[in-house]
mmCIF file of C-alpha atoms in Angstrom:
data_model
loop_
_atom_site.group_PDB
_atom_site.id
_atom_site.type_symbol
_atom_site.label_atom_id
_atom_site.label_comp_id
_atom_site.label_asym_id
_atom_site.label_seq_id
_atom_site.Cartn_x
_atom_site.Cartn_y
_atom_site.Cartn_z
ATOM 1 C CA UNK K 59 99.392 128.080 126.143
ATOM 2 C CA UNK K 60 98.320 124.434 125.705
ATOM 3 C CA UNK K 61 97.793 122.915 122.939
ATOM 4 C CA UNK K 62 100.795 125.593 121.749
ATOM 5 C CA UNK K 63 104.234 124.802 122.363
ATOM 6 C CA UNK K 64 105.888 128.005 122.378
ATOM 7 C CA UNK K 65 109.087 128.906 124.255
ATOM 8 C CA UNK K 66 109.474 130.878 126.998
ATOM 9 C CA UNK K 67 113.198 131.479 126.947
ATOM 10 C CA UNK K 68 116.812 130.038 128.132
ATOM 11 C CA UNK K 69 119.255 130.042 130.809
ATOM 12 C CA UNK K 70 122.683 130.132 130.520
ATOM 13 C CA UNK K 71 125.039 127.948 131.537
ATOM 14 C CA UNK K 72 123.495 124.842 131.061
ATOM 15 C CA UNK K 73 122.371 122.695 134.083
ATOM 16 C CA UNK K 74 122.670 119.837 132.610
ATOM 17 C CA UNK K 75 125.901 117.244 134.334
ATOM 18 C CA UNK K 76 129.000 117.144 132.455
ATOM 19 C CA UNK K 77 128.087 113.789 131.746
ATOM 20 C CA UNK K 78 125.440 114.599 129.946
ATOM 21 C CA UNK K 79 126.467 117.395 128.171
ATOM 22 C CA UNK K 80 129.311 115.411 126.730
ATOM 23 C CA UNK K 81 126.960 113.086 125.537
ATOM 24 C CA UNK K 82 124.799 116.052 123.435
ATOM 25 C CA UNK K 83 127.746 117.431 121.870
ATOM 26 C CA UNK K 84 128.858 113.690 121.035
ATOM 27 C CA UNK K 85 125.516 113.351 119.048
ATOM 28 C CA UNK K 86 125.019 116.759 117.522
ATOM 29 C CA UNK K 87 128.600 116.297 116.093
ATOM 30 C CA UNK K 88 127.707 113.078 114.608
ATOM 31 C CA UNK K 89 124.610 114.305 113.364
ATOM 32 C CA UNK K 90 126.281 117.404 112.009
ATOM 33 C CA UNK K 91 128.890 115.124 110.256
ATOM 34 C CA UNK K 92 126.418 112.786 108.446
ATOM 35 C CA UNK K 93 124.838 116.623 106.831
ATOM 36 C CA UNK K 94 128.692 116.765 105.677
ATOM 37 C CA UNK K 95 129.083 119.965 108.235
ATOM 38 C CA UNK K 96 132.612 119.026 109.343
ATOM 39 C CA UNK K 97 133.902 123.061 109.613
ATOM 40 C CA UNK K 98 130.659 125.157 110.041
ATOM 41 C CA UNK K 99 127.855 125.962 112.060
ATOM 42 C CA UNK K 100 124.331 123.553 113.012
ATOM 43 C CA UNK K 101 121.381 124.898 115.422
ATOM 44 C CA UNK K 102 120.468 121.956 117.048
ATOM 45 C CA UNK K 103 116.998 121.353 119.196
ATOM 46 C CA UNK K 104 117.735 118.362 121.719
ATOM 47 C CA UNK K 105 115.441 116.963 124.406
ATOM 48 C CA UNK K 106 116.629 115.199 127.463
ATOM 49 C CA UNK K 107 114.064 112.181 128.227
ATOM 50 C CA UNK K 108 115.001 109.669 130.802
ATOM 51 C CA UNK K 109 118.911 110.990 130.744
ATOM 52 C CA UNK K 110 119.445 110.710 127.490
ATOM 53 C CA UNK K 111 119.493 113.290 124.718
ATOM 54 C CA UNK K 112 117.660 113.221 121.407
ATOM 55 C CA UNK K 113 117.397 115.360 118.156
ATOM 56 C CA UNK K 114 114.378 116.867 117.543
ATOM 57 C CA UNK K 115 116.034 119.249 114.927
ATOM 58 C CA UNK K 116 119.444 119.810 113.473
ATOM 59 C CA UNK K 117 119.964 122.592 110.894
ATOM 60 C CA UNK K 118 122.978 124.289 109.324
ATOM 61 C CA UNK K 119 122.297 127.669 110.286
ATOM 62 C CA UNK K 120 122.298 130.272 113.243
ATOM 63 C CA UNK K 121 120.275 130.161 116.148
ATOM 64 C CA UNK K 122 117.393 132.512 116.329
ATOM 65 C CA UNK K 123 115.741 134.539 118.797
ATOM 66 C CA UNK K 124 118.388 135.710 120.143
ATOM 67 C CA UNK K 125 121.042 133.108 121.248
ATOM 68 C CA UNK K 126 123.615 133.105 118.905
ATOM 69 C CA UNK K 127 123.361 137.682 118.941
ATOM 70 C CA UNK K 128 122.784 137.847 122.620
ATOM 71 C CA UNK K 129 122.617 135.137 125.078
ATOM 72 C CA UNK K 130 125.670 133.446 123.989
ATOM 73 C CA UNK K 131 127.912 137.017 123.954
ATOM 74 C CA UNK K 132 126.817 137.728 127.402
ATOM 75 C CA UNK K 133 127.692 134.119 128.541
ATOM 76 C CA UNK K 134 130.896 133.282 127.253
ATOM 77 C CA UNK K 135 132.475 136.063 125.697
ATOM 78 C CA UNK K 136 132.436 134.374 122.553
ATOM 79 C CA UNK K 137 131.461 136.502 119.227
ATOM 80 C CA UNK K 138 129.708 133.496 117.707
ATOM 81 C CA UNK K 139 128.093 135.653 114.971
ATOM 82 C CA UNK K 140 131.930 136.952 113.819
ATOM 83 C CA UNK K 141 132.890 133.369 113.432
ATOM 84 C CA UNK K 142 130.052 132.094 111.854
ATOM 85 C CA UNK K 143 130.764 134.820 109.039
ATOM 86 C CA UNK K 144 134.005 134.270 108.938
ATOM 87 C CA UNK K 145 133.342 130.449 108.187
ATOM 88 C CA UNK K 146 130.630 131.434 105.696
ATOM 89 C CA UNK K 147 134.154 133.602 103.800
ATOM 90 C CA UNK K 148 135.796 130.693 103.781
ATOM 91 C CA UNK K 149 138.529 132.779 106.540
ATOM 92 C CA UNK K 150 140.745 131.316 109.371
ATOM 93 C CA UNK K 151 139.403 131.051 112.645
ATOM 94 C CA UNK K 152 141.088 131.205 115.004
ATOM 95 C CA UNK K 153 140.020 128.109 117.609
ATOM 96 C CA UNK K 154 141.232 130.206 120.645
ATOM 97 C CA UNK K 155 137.987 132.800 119.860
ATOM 98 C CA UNK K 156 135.694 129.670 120.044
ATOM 99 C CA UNK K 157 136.576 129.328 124.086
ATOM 100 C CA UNK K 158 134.569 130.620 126.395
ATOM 101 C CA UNK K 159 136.210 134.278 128.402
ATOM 102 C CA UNK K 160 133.999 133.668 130.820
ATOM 103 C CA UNK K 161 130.700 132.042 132.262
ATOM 104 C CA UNK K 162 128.267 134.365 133.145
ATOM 105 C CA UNK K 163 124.564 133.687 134.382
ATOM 106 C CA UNK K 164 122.163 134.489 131.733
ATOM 107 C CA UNK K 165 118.157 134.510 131.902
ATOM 108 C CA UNK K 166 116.023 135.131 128.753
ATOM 109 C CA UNK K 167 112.356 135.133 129.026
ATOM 110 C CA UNK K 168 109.407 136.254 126.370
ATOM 111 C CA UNK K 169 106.337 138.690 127.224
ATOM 112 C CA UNK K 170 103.555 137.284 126.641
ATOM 113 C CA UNK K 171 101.003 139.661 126.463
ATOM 114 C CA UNK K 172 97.052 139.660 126.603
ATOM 115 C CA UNK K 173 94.368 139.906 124.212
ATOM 116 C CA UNK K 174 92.817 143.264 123.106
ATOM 117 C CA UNK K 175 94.223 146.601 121.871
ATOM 118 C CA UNK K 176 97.160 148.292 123.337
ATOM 119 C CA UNK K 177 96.598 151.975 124.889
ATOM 120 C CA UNK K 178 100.172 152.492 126.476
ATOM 121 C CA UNK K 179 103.136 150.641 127.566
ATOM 122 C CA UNK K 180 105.188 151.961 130.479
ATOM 123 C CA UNK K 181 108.293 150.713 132.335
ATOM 124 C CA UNK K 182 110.480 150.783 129.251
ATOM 125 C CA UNK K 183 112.989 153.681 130.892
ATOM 126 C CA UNK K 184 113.363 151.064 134.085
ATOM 127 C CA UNK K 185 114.612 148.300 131.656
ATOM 128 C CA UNK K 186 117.013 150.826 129.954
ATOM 129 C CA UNK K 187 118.500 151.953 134.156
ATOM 130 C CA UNK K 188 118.706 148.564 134.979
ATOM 131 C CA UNK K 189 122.351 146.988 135.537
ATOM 132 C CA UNK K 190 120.999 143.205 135.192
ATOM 133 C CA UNK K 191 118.618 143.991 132.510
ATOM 134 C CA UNK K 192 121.779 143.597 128.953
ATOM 135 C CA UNK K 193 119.276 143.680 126.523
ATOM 136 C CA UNK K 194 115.017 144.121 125.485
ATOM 137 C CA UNK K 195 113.015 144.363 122.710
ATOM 138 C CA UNK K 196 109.353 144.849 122.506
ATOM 139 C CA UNK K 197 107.412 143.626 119.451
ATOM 140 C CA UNK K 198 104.156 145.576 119.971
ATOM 141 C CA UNK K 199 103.115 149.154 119.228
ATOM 142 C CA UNK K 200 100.057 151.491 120.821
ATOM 143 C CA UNK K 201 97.108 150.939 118.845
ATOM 144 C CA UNK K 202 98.251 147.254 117.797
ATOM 145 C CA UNK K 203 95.172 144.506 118.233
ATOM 146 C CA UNK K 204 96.568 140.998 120.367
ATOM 147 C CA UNK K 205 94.821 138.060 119.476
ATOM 148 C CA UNK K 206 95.296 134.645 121.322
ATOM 149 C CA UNK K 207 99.028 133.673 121.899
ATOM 150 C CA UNK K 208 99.077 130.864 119.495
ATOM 151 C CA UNK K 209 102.761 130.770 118.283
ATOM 152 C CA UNK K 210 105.929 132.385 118.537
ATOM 153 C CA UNK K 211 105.241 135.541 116.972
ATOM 154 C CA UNK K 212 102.255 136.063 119.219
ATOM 155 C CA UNK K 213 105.008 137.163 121.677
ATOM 156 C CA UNK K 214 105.231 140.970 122.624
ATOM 157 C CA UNK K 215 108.569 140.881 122.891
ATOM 158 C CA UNK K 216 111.979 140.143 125.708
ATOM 159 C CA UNK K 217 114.599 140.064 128.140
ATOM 160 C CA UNK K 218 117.765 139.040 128.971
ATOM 161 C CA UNK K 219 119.282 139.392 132.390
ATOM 162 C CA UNK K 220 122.467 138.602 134.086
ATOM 163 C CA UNK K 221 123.091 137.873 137.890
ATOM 164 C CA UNK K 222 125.300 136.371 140.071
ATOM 165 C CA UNK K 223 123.775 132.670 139.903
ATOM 166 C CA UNK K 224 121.221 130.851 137.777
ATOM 167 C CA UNK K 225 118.435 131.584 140.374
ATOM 168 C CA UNK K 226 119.763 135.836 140.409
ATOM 169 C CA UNK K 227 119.253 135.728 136.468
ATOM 170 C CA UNK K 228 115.966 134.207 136.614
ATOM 171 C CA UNK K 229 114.946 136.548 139.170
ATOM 172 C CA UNK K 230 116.264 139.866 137.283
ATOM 173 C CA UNK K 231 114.060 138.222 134.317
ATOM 174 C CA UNK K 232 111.346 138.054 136.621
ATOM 175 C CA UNK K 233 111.713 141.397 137.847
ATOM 176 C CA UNK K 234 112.490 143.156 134.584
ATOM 177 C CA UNK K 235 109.163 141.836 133.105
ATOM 178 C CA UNK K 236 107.018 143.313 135.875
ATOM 179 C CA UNK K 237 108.406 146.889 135.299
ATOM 180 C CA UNK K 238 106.756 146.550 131.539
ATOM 181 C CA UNK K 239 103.047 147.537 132.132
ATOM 182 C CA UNK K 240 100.973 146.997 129.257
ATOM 183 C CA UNK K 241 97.709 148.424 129.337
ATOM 184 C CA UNK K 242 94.568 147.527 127.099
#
């Protein structure tokens, strides 16, 4: 979608060394302490360029499109949303519901669809009977005219997928977008 940047989704747990995810929580907490966030919540966009991180964006407020509601739950077991409100009540939390239960594999990945008007979409009861397919959402209705995807919102909608290693989840992704047919 050049010249667009757009994103095309996430994987859960990271793949980045140990090392060097150290290293990005070392600088998002410094960042998030110079905004004065010392017990709160920052979204943070970091690049990795030649092995070492860099901010591109730090905010005080929730992820979107899904990774603080979704992609996160499924992961770790943690109800990051709960705790964020809690924080924003000024209530306890309790720092044993910030660790992880567990580590699951996660894939999310956007539908991009084409241009023209939409006469049907099919496949939607396969997502819904599919074990590895945890959550979808599509964006566009029958009838509904597609222009040229030239930003985020030009997406039709998602997936998220667990599976028994980063590769599984990626392929569940794969596979759950091919059972949505779109038709123009």
């Amino acid at each position: 979608y050049s010249p667009y940047v757009i994103e095309n989704g996430g994987d859960l747990p990271s793949s980045l060394s140990i090392r060097l995810q150290n290293e990005v929580k070392s600088i998002i907490s410094k960042a998030a302490y110079s905004m004065g966030v010392i017990n709160g919540v920052v979204k943070g966009d970091i690049v990795i360029n030649n092995d070492k991180p860099y901010i591109i964006e730090l905010a005080t407020r929730l992820s979107g499109g899904y990774f603080c509601t979704h992609e996160i739950p499924l992961n770790t077991g943690v109800d990051f949303i709960g705790n964020a409100i809690k924080i924003a009540l000024g209530e306890h939390v309790n720092p044993n519901d910030l660790k992880s239960k567990f580590n699951r594999h996660i894939c999310q990945r956007y539908i991009f669809p084409e241009k023209g008007i939409i006469k049907n979409i099919r496949g939607l009861n396969k997502l819904k009977n599919n074990p590895d397919v945890k959550y979808f959402n599509i964006h566009v209705k029958i009838g509904e005219k597609i222009g040229e995807t030239i930003s985020h919102p030009s997406r039709a909608g998602m997936v998220i997928t667990s599976g028994t290693s980063r590769e599984n989840s990626i392929d569940n992704a794969s596979k759950a977008l091919k059972m949505i047919r779109i038709t123009y």
